[in-house]
Coordinates of C-alpha atoms and ligand atoms in Angstrom, one line a residue:
M189 CA 94.5 116.0 -114.6
I190 CA 92.4 113.9 -112.8
D191 CA 92.5 113.7 -109.5
S192 CA 94.2 110.9 -107.7
T193 CA 92.4 110.1 -105.0
P194 CA 88.9 110.1 -105.7
D195 CA 87.9 107.6 -103.4
A196 CA 90.2 108.7 -100.4
Y197 CA 87.9 111.8 -100.3
Q198 CA 84.4 110.1 -100.9
K199 CA 85.0 107.7 -97.9
V200 CA 86.4 110.9 -95.8
V201 CA 83.0 112.7 -96.6
E202 CA 81.2 109.4 -95.5
H203 CA 83.1 108.8 -92.4
C204 CA 83.1 112.7 -91.3
R205 CA 79.5 112.7 -91.9
Q206 CA 78.3 109.5 -90.1
T207 CA 80.1 111.1 -87.1
A208 CA 78.4 114.0 -87.1
L209 CA 75.2 112.4 -86.9
L210 CA 76.5 111.1 -83.9
G211 CA 77.1 114.4 -83.0
S212 CA 74.0 115.6 -83.8
V213 CA 72.4 112.9 -81.8
S214 CA 74.2 114.0 -78.9
S215 CA 73.0 117.6 -79.7
V216 CA 69.4 116.2 -79.3
L217 CA 70.3 114.6 -76.2
G218 CA 71.8 117.9 -74.7
W219 CA 68.6 119.8 -75.6
D220 CA 66.9 117.4 -74.0
E221 CA 68.6 117.6 -71.3
R222 CA 68.1 121.5 -71.0
T223 CA 64.7 121.7 -71.7
Q224 CA 62.5 118.6 -70.8
M225 CA 63.7 116.2 -69.2
P226 CA 63.4 114.6 -65.1
V227 CA 65.5 115.6 -63.0
A228 CA 66.1 111.7 -62.1
A229 CA 66.9 111.3 -65.8
S230 CA 70.2 113.7 -65.4
E231 CA 72.8 110.0 -64.3
H232 CA 71.3 108.4 -67.2
R233 CA 71.5 111.0 -69.9
A234 CA 75.6 111.2 -68.5
E235 CA 75.9 107.6 -69.0
Q236 CA 74.5 108.1 -73.0
M237 CA 76.2 111.5 -73.3
T238 CA 79.6 109.6 -72.0
L239 CA 79.5 106.7 -74.6
L240 CA 78.5 109.1 -77.9
A241 CA 81.5 111.0 -77.0
G242 CA 83.9 108.2 -76.9
M243 CA 82.2 107.0 -79.9
I244 CA 82.6 110.4 -81.7
H245 CA 86.3 111.0 -80.5
Q246 CA 87.4 107.1 -81.4
R247 CA 86.1 108.3 -85.2
S248 CA 87.9 111.9 -85.2
V249 CA 91.3 110.3 -84.0
D250 CA 90.9 106.9 -85.9
P251 CA 93.9 106.7 -88.1
Q252 CA 92.5 105.3 -91.5
L253 CA 90.6 108.6 -91.3
G254 CA 94.5 109.9 -90.8
R255 CA 95.8 108.3 -93.7
W256 CA 93.3 109.1 -96.3
L257 CA 93.6 112.9 -95.2
E258 CA 97.6 112.5 -95.8
E259 CA 96.5 110.9 -99.1
L260 CA 94.7 114.2 -100.2
E261 CA 96.8 116.2 -98.6
N262 CA 99.4 115.3 -101.0
G263 CA 97.5 114.7 -103.5
H264 CA 96.7 117.0 -106.5
A265 CA 96.3 119.8 -104.9
A266 CA 92.4 121.5 -106.0
A267 CA 93.0 124.5 -107.9
D268 CA 90.6 126.9 -105.4
S269 CA 91.7 126.8 -102.6
H270 CA 88.6 127.9 -100.9
S271 CA 86.4 125.5 -102.7
D272 CA 84.7 122.5 -100.8
R273 CA 86.6 120.2 -101.0
A274 CA 89.8 122.0 -100.8
T275 CA 88.7 123.5 -97.1
N276 CA 87.5 120.6 -95.8
I277 CA 90.9 118.5 -96.7
R278 CA 92.2 121.3 -94.9
I279 CA 90.8 121.5 -91.7
L280 CA 90.0 117.8 -91.4
K281 CA 93.6 117.5 -91.6
R282 CA 94.0 120.4 -88.9
E283 CA 92.4 119.1 -86.9
Y284 CA 92.8 115.3 -86.8
D285 CA 96.5 116.7 -86.5
K286 CA 95.7 118.4 -83.4
A287 CA 93.1 115.6 -82.1
A288 CA 96.7 113.3 -82.3
R289 CA 99.0 115.2 -80.4
L290 CA 97.2 115.2 -77.2
P291 CA 98.1 111.7 -75.1
Q292 CA 94.9 110.1 -74.0
A293 CA 95.7 110.0 -70.7
L294 CA 96.1 114.1 -70.5
V295 CA 92.3 114.1 -72.9
E296 CA 90.8 112.1 -69.9
E297 CA 92.5 114.2 -67.0
L298 CA 91.4 117.1 -68.9
T299 CA 87.2 116.0 -68.6
R300 CA 87.8 114.8 -65.4
T301 CA 89.1 117.8 -63.8
A302 CA 86.6 119.6 -66.0
V303 CA 83.4 117.9 -64.7
L304 CA 84.9 118.4 -60.9
G305 CA 85.6 121.4 -61.6
Q306 CA 81.8 123.0 -62.4
H307 CA 81.3 121.3 -58.5
V308 CA 83.8 122.9 -56.7
W309 CA 83.4 125.9 -58.5
Q310 CA 79.5 125.9 -57.7
K311 CA 80.0 125.5 -54.5
A312 CA 82.5 128.1 -53.9
R313 CA 80.7 130.6 -55.6
E314 CA 77.2 129.8 -53.7
T315 CA 79.0 130.4 -50.4
N316 CA 81.5 133.7 -51.7
D317 CA 84.5 130.9 -51.0
F318 CA 87.4 131.4 -53.5
E319 CA 89.9 129.7 -51.4
L320 CA 87.4 126.4 -51.9
F321 CA 88.0 127.1 -55.8
R322 CA 91.5 128.2 -55.6
P323 CA 93.1 124.7 -56.0
T324 CA 90.8 123.4 -58.8
L325 CA 91.8 126.8 -60.8
E326 CA 95.2 125.8 -60.1
K327 CA 95.3 122.6 -61.5
T328 CA 92.9 123.0 -64.6
L329 CA 95.8 126.3 -65.4
E330 CA 98.6 123.5 -65.2
L331 CA 96.9 121.2 -67.2
K332 CA 95.9 123.9 -69.7
R333 CA 99.7 124.7 -70.3
Q334 CA 99.9 121.1 -70.9
E335 CA 97.8 120.7 -73.0
A336 CA 98.6 124.0 -75.2
D337 CA 102.0 122.2 -75.4
A338 CA 101.1 118.8 -76.9
L339 CA 99.2 121.4 -79.4
G340 CA 101.8 123.4 -79.9
Y341 CA 102.0 126.9 -80.9
K342 CA 104.2 129.0 -82.4
K343 CA 104.8 132.4 -80.2
H344 CA 102.2 132.5 -76.9
R345 CA 101.2 129.2 -75.2
Y346 CA 97.6 131.3 -75.4
D347 CA 97.5 131.0 -79.1
A348 CA 97.0 127.1 -78.9
L349 CA 94.3 127.5 -76.2
L350 CA 92.6 130.5 -78.1
D351 CA 92.9 128.4 -81.3
Q352 CA 90.0 125.8 -80.3
F353 CA 87.3 128.2 -80.2
E354 CA 88.4 130.8 -83.0
P355 CA 90.4 129.2 -85.3
F356 CA 93.9 130.9 -86.7
E357 CA 93.5 133.9 -84.5
L358 CA 96.6 134.9 -82.4
T359 CA 97.2 136.2 -78.9
E360 CA 98.6 139.4 -80.1
N361 CA 96.6 140.4 -83.1
V362 CA 93.7 140.5 -80.1
R363 CA 95.5 141.9 -77.4
T364 CA 95.8 144.8 -79.9
V365 CA 92.9 145.4 -81.2
L366 CA 91.3 144.8 -77.2
N367 CA 94.0 147.5 -76.7
D368 CA 92.3 149.8 -78.9
L369 CA 89.2 149.2 -77.6
R370 CA 89.8 149.9 -74.1
K371 CA 91.9 152.7 -74.7
E372 CA 88.6 154.3 -76.4
L373 CA 86.4 152.6 -74.8
V374 CA 87.3 153.7 -70.9
P375 CA 86.6 157.2 -70.9
L376 CA 83.5 157.0 -72.5
V377 CA 82.1 154.5 -70.3
G378 CA 83.6 157.4 -67.8
A379 CA 81.8 160.3 -69.7
I380 CA 78.4 158.8 -69.3
A381 CA 78.7 157.7 -66.0
Q382 CA 79.2 161.4 -65.6
S383 CA 76.5 162.4 -67.9
K384 CA 73.6 164.6 -66.5
R385 CA 71.2 162.7 -68.6
R386 CA 69.7 159.4 -67.8
A387 CA 67.9 157.0 -69.3
P388 CA 64.0 156.3 -68.3
I389 CA 64.8 152.2 -67.3
E390 CA 61.7 152.6 -65.3
I391 CA 59.4 152.0 -68.0
L392 CA 61.0 148.2 -68.3
G393 CA 60.2 147.6 -65.4
R394 CA 56.6 147.3 -65.4
H395 CA 54.3 144.4 -65.9
F396 CA 54.7 142.4 -69.2
P397 CA 53.5 139.1 -68.7
A398 CA 55.2 136.0 -69.9
A399 CA 52.6 134.7 -72.3
R400 CA 52.5 138.2 -74.2
Q401 CA 56.3 138.7 -74.0
E402 CA 56.7 135.2 -75.1
A403 CA 54.1 135.7 -78.4
F404 CA 55.7 139.0 -79.3
G405 CA 59.5 138.0 -79.5
R406 CA 58.5 135.5 -81.4
A407 CA 56.7 137.7 -84.0
V408 CA 60.1 139.5 -83.6
A409 CA 62.4 136.9 -84.6
A410 CA 60.0 135.1 -87.6
R411 CA 60.2 139.2 -88.6
A412 CA 63.9 138.9 -88.8
G413 CA 63.9 135.8 -90.4
F414 CA 64.0 133.3 -88.0
D415 CA 62.7 130.2 -89.8
F416 CA 60.0 128.3 -87.5
Q417 CA 59.6 125.9 -90.0
R418 CA 63.4 124.7 -88.8
G419 CA 63.1 125.7 -85.4
R420 CA 62.1 126.1 -82.0
L421 CA 62.1 128.7 -79.3
D422 CA 61.3 127.1 -75.7
T423 CA 62.1 128.3 -71.9
T424 CA 64.8 127.8 -70.0
A425 CA 67.1 129.1 -67.1
H426 CA 70.3 129.8 -69.3
P427 CA 69.3 129.7 -73.0
F428 CA 71.7 129.1 -75.7
C429 CA 71.0 128.2 -79.3
S430 CA 71.1 124.6 -80.8
G431 CA 71.7 123.2 -84.1
L432 CA 70.3 119.9 -84.1
G433 CA 70.8 119.2 -87.9
P434 CA 70.5 121.0 -91.1
Q435 CA 66.6 121.4 -90.8
D436 CA 66.2 121.4 -86.9
T437 CA 67.4 124.9 -84.5
R438 CA 66.6 125.4 -81.7
I439 CA 66.8 128.5 -79.4
T440 CA 65.6 129.0 -76.0
T441 CA 64.9 132.2 -73.3
R442 CA 63.6 133.3 -70.2
Y443 CA 60.8 135.3 -69.3
D444 CA 61.2 138.3 -66.4
E445 CA 57.6 139.9 -66.2
R446 CA 60.0 143.1 -64.2
F447 CA 62.2 143.3 -66.8
F448 CA 61.0 143.5 -70.4
P449 CA 64.1 143.5 -72.3
S450 CA 65.6 140.2 -71.1
A451 CA 63.1 137.8 -73.2
L452 CA 63.2 140.2 -76.0
F453 CA 67.1 140.6 -76.4
G454 CA 67.8 137.3 -75.7
I455 CA 64.8 135.9 -77.8
L456 CA 66.8 138.2 -80.5
H457 CA 70.7 137.5 -79.8
E458 CA 69.5 133.6 -79.7
A459 CA 68.0 134.2 -83.2
G460 CA 70.8 135.5 -84.3
H461 CA 73.0 132.4 -83.6
G462 CA 69.4 130.5 -85.3
M463 CA 69.8 132.2 -88.5
Y464 CA 73.1 131.8 -88.8
D465 CA 72.9 127.8 -88.3
Q466 CA 69.4 127.8 -90.5
G467 CA 71.8 129.9 -93.5
L468 CA 74.6 127.3 -93.7
R469 CA 74.3 125.1 -96.7
N470 CA 72.4 121.7 -96.1
E471 CA 74.1 120.0 -99.0
A472 CA 77.5 120.6 -96.7
W473 CA 76.4 119.8 -93.4
G474 CA 78.5 117.7 -91.2
L475 CA 81.6 119.0 -93.1
P476 CA 83.9 122.4 -92.7
A477 CA 82.5 123.6 -95.6
G478 CA 79.1 123.6 -93.9
L479 CA 80.0 124.6 -90.2
P480 CA 80.0 127.7 -88.7
I481 CA 83.6 129.6 -88.6
S482 CA 83.9 129.9 -85.0
L483 CA 82.3 131.4 -82.0
G484 CA 83.1 135.0 -82.8
I485 CA 81.7 134.4 -86.0
H486 CA 78.3 133.0 -84.4
E487 CA 78.7 135.6 -81.8
S488 CA 78.8 138.4 -84.6
Q489 CA 75.0 137.3 -85.9
S490 CA 73.6 137.1 -82.3
R491 CA 74.8 140.7 -81.6
L492 CA 74.3 142.0 -84.8
W493 CA 70.6 141.1 -84.4
E494 CA 70.3 141.8 -80.7
N495 CA 72.3 144.8 -80.4
L496 CA 72.9 147.0 -84.3
V497 CA 69.6 146.0 -85.6
G498 CA 67.2 145.5 -82.2
R499 CA 68.5 148.0 -80.5
R500 CA 68.5 150.8 -83.2
R501 CA 66.1 153.6 -83.1
S502 CA 64.3 152.7 -86.5
F503 CA 63.4 149.1 -85.9
W504 CA 61.4 150.1 -83.0
Q505 CA 59.7 152.3 -85.5
H506 CA 58.3 149.2 -86.4
F507 CA 58.1 147.6 -84.0
L508 CA 57.2 149.5 -80.2
P509 CA 53.8 150.5 -81.9
L510 CA 53.5 146.5 -82.4
A511 CA 54.7 146.5 -78.8
Q512 CA 52.3 149.1 -77.4
Q513 CA 49.1 146.9 -78.4
S514 CA 50.9 143.7 -76.6
F515 CA 51.6 145.8 -73.5
P516 CA 49.4 148.8 -73.7
E517 CA 49.0 149.0 -69.3
S518 CA 52.6 149.3 -69.6
L519 CA 54.1 151.1 -72.5
S520 CA 50.9 153.4 -74.1
D521 CA 52.5 156.5 -73.0
V522 CA 55.9 155.7 -73.9
S523 CA 57.5 157.6 -76.6
L524 CA 60.0 156.3 -79.1
D525 CA 62.4 158.2 -77.6
E526 CA 61.9 157.3 -74.0
F527 CA 61.7 153.8 -75.0
H528 CA 65.2 154.0 -77.9
F529 CA 67.1 155.4 -74.4
A530 CA 65.4 152.9 -72.2
I531 CA 67.1 150.6 -74.0
N532 CA 70.1 151.7 -74.5
D533 CA 71.0 152.5 -70.9
V534 CA 75.0 152.0 -70.3
R535 CA 76.2 151.7 -66.7
P536 CA 79.1 149.7 -64.9
S537 CA 78.3 147.3 -63.3
L538 CA 79.4 143.9 -61.9
I539 CA 78.0 141.2 -63.8
R540 CA 78.7 140.5 -67.3
V541 CA 76.1 138.8 -68.6
E542 CA 74.3 141.9 -67.3
A543 CA 76.2 144.5 -68.8
D544 CA 74.7 147.3 -71.0
E545 CA 76.2 147.2 -75.1
A546 CA 79.3 149.6 -74.4
T547 CA 80.6 148.3 -70.6
Y548 CA 80.0 144.5 -71.8
N549 CA 83.8 144.5 -73.6
L550 CA 85.2 145.8 -70.6
H551 CA 84.5 143.1 -68.7
I552 CA 86.1 140.4 -71.6
L553 CA 89.0 143.1 -70.9
I554 CA 89.5 142.0 -67.6
R555 CA 89.1 138.3 -68.3
F556 CA 90.9 138.4 -71.3
E557 CA 94.1 140.0 -69.4
L558 CA 93.6 137.6 -66.6
E559 CA 93.2 134.6 -68.1
L560 CA 96.2 135.1 -70.0
A561 CA 98.7 136.2 -66.7
L562 CA 97.3 133.6 -64.8
L563 CA 98.6 131.0 -68.0
E564 CA 101.8 132.3 -68.5
G565 CA 102.4 132.3 -64.2
D566 CA 102.5 136.1 -64.3
L567 CA 99.6 136.8 -61.8
P568 CA 99.6 134.2 -58.7
V569 CA 95.8 132.1 -58.8
A570 CA 95.8 133.7 -55.2
D571 CA 96.1 137.1 -56.6
L572 CA 93.0 136.5 -58.7
P573 CA 90.8 138.6 -56.2
A574 CA 92.5 141.5 -55.6
A575 CA 94.1 141.9 -59.4
W576 CA 90.3 141.6 -60.4
K577 CA 89.0 144.0 -58.0
A578 CA 92.3 146.3 -59.0
R579 CA 91.1 145.9 -63.1
Y580 CA 87.2 146.8 -62.3
R581 CA 88.5 150.0 -60.6
E582 CA 90.4 151.0 -63.4
Y583 CA 88.2 150.3 -66.2
L584 CA 84.3 150.4 -64.7
G585 CA 85.3 152.9 -61.3
I586 CA 83.4 149.6 -59.4
E587 CA 84.6 146.9 -57.6
P588 CA 82.7 144.0 -55.7
E589 CA 82.5 143.3 -52.3
R590 CA 82.2 139.7 -53.2
D591 CA 84.2 137.3 -55.1
A592 CA 81.1 135.5 -56.2
E593 CA 80.5 138.6 -58.3
G594 CA 83.9 139.0 -58.5
P595 CA 86.2 136.4 -60.1
L596 CA 83.6 133.3 -59.3
Q597 CA 80.7 134.7 -61.8
D598 CA 81.6 132.8 -64.4
I599 CA 81.4 129.3 -65.3
H600 CA 84.4 128.9 -68.0
W601 CA 87.5 128.9 -66.3
S602 CA 85.7 126.1 -63.7
F603 CA 85.7 123.4 -67.1
G604 CA 88.8 124.5 -68.9
A605 CA 87.5 127.4 -71.0
V606 CA 90.7 129.3 -71.3
G607 CA 91.3 131.2 -74.4
Y608 CA 86.7 131.4 -74.9
F609 CA 86.3 135.0 -73.6
P610 CA 87.9 136.8 -76.3
T611 CA 85.8 135.2 -78.7
Y612 CA 82.6 137.3 -77.6
S613 CA 84.7 140.7 -77.8
L614 CA 85.6 139.4 -81.5
G615 CA 82.1 138.6 -82.2
N616 CA 81.3 142.6 -81.4
L617 CA 84.5 144.0 -83.8
Y618 CA 83.0 141.6 -86.3
A619 CA 79.7 143.0 -85.8
S620 CA 79.4 146.4 -86.2
Q621 CA 82.4 145.8 -89.5
F622 CA 79.9 143.2 -90.8
F623 CA 77.1 145.4 -90.4
D624 CA 79.0 148.8 -91.7
A625 CA 79.7 146.4 -94.7
A626 CA 75.6 145.7 -95.2
Q627 CA 74.9 149.0 -95.2
A628 CA 77.3 150.2 -97.7
A629 CA 75.7 147.4 -100.0
L630 CA 71.8 147.9 -99.1
G631 CA 71.7 151.6 -98.9
D632 CA 68.8 153.0 -96.3
V633 CA 68.6 150.1 -93.8
D634 CA 66.4 152.7 -91.5
A635 CA 63.7 153.3 -93.8
Q636 CA 64.0 149.1 -94.1
F637 CA 64.0 148.8 -90.4
A638 CA 61.5 151.3 -90.2
A639 CA 59.1 148.9 -92.9
G640 CA 59.7 145.9 -90.8
D641 CA 61.9 144.5 -93.7
F642 CA 64.6 142.6 -93.0
V643 CA 65.0 140.7 -96.1
P644 CA 68.0 142.6 -97.7
L645 CA 69.7 142.2 -94.4
L646 CA 69.4 138.6 -94.1
G647 CA 70.1 137.7 -97.6
W648 CA 73.3 140.0 -97.6
L649 CA 74.5 137.7 -94.4
R650 CA 73.2 134.4 -95.9
E651 CA 75.1 135.6 -98.8
N652 CA 78.3 136.8 -97.6
I653 CA 79.0 135.2 -94.1
H654 CA 76.7 132.1 -93.6
R655 CA 77.2 130.4 -97.1
P656 CA 80.6 130.0 -97.3
G657 CA 81.2 128.2 -94.2
Q658 CA 84.6 127.6 -93.1
C659 CA 85.8 128.2 -96.9
Y660 CA 87.5 131.1 -95.4
S661 CA 88.9 131.8 -91.6
A662 CA 87.0 134.3 -90.0
S663 CA 90.3 137.2 -90.5
E664 CA 89.8 136.2 -94.1
L665 CA 86.4 136.7 -94.1
V666 CA 86.5 140.2 -92.7
Q667 CA 88.9 140.9 -94.7
R668 CA 86.9 140.1 -98.5
V669 CA 83.7 141.3 -97.0
T670 CA 84.7 144.5 -95.7
G671 CA 87.6 145.0 -97.2
K672 CA 89.9 145.8 -94.3
P673 CA 91.6 144.0 -91.3
L674 CA 89.4 143.1 -87.9
S675 CA 89.5 146.5 -85.8
S676 CA 88.1 148.0 -83.2
G677 CA 86.7 151.5 -85.3
P678 CA 83.5 150.7 -86.3
L679 CA 82.5 149.1 -82.9
L680 CA 83.6 152.7 -81.6
A681 CA 82.0 154.5 -84.0
H682 CA 78.7 153.0 -83.9
L683 CA 78.9 153.5 -79.9
R684 CA 79.4 157.1 -79.8
Q685 CA 77.3 157.6 -82.7
K686 CA 74.6 156.3 -81.0
L687 CA 75.3 156.7 -77.2
G688 CA 76.7 160.4 -77.5
P689 CA 72.9 162.2 -78.9
L690 CA 71.4 160.1 -75.9
Y691 CA 74.1 160.7 -73.1
D692 CA 74.8 164.5 -74.6
L693 CA 78.3 163.7 -74.7
Ligands
ZN1792 ZN1 76.2 134.3 -78.0

């Protein structure tokens, strides 16, 4: 049977590709702002970005787009619901309906509060003054409740906010999986803190000249599979990865000459994000079938390369000799075992972004539990600093003295990103689960890594994770690729397997 609406689909494709083009223009400006732009240009840049954001928003709520999508949705259903066409219609309609449910006045109020919120937060953090930030956070939470109510949800208000970063994911599921993780992780981290064995981290704080770090980082990223013909590496204060278009993926890092892991693992992390973007299908660009699934799945790719590959012993069997050639004065006396232990150092700390692979998820759990309680009104904002300290004591055995190292340390809440934090841990969980599946399919990955061969792993990721775009939701993809739903088991097994021998547990 011939589909009754070929024109409408073609029109939707053209419309959305053009919207995506505007989005990629905005990304170029955003990349430039963070890497090259002179400070004085910020006001003009803000005007350019606001203009583009307005144009993009208008196009995404265009009533004509809504009519086409409606016609397509009611039309002849595609035989394969995971085909590009069916995916594009399903996801675009869902996004259109969500955008249409938000009142213009609320969108503007959210935007205004987010811009002001970041300024207030910055000041509050600098002066360690939580009271200064409190009214802003209260207002933000009130607006997020209104936003969630406008968007709609079945069970939890938080579902509506989580969905903006991790589409189709539900609060209840995240809570269950993260609780499972916590029950095992808190005692594991506690046992490590009690262990007599200590990682020789002194070797990582020797002198590593920035220029040589950059050359080494580039070589590692290229060997892992980041395509420098279709990408760049630049320097910024806050590292990021930005996909500017189908053949243009930019990553950034920062160099600390007295701490080797920061740039190298930062590059591997961002290159992991970048390889995901480079693995999406060009012909589907600008439409859901050619877009990343979710923040959690994106983070799974960065964490997989950073932690599961980059902190693995076999990876350094290949790269340590090269690192020793690059930094002979700092690494020539270091053994593979010492180096491997040093880069897998675990210790409870107060700052999320500096946390190690094991304790990191406890930082996320604390934020997830607290923002859930804040949103649901179970925790008054005024009580947040005390609640923060209590959770840190309970999960990590330490607590911050200053709120700047407590609830004021992260920027997220200041611009209204409530529901964002769990995607970091989801990324870690997905990464372990995917890596196990890749290992089962590829055989002896350690022999491959030790030989500097990452082609099989990247090929597997391309085929199974990158190329499908949004044709599967995150939970469908996990089930499809690993045969199981999301679970904390693989991450816990991976941590135990690696850290048990290192810490003599
Ligand atoms: Zn990331």
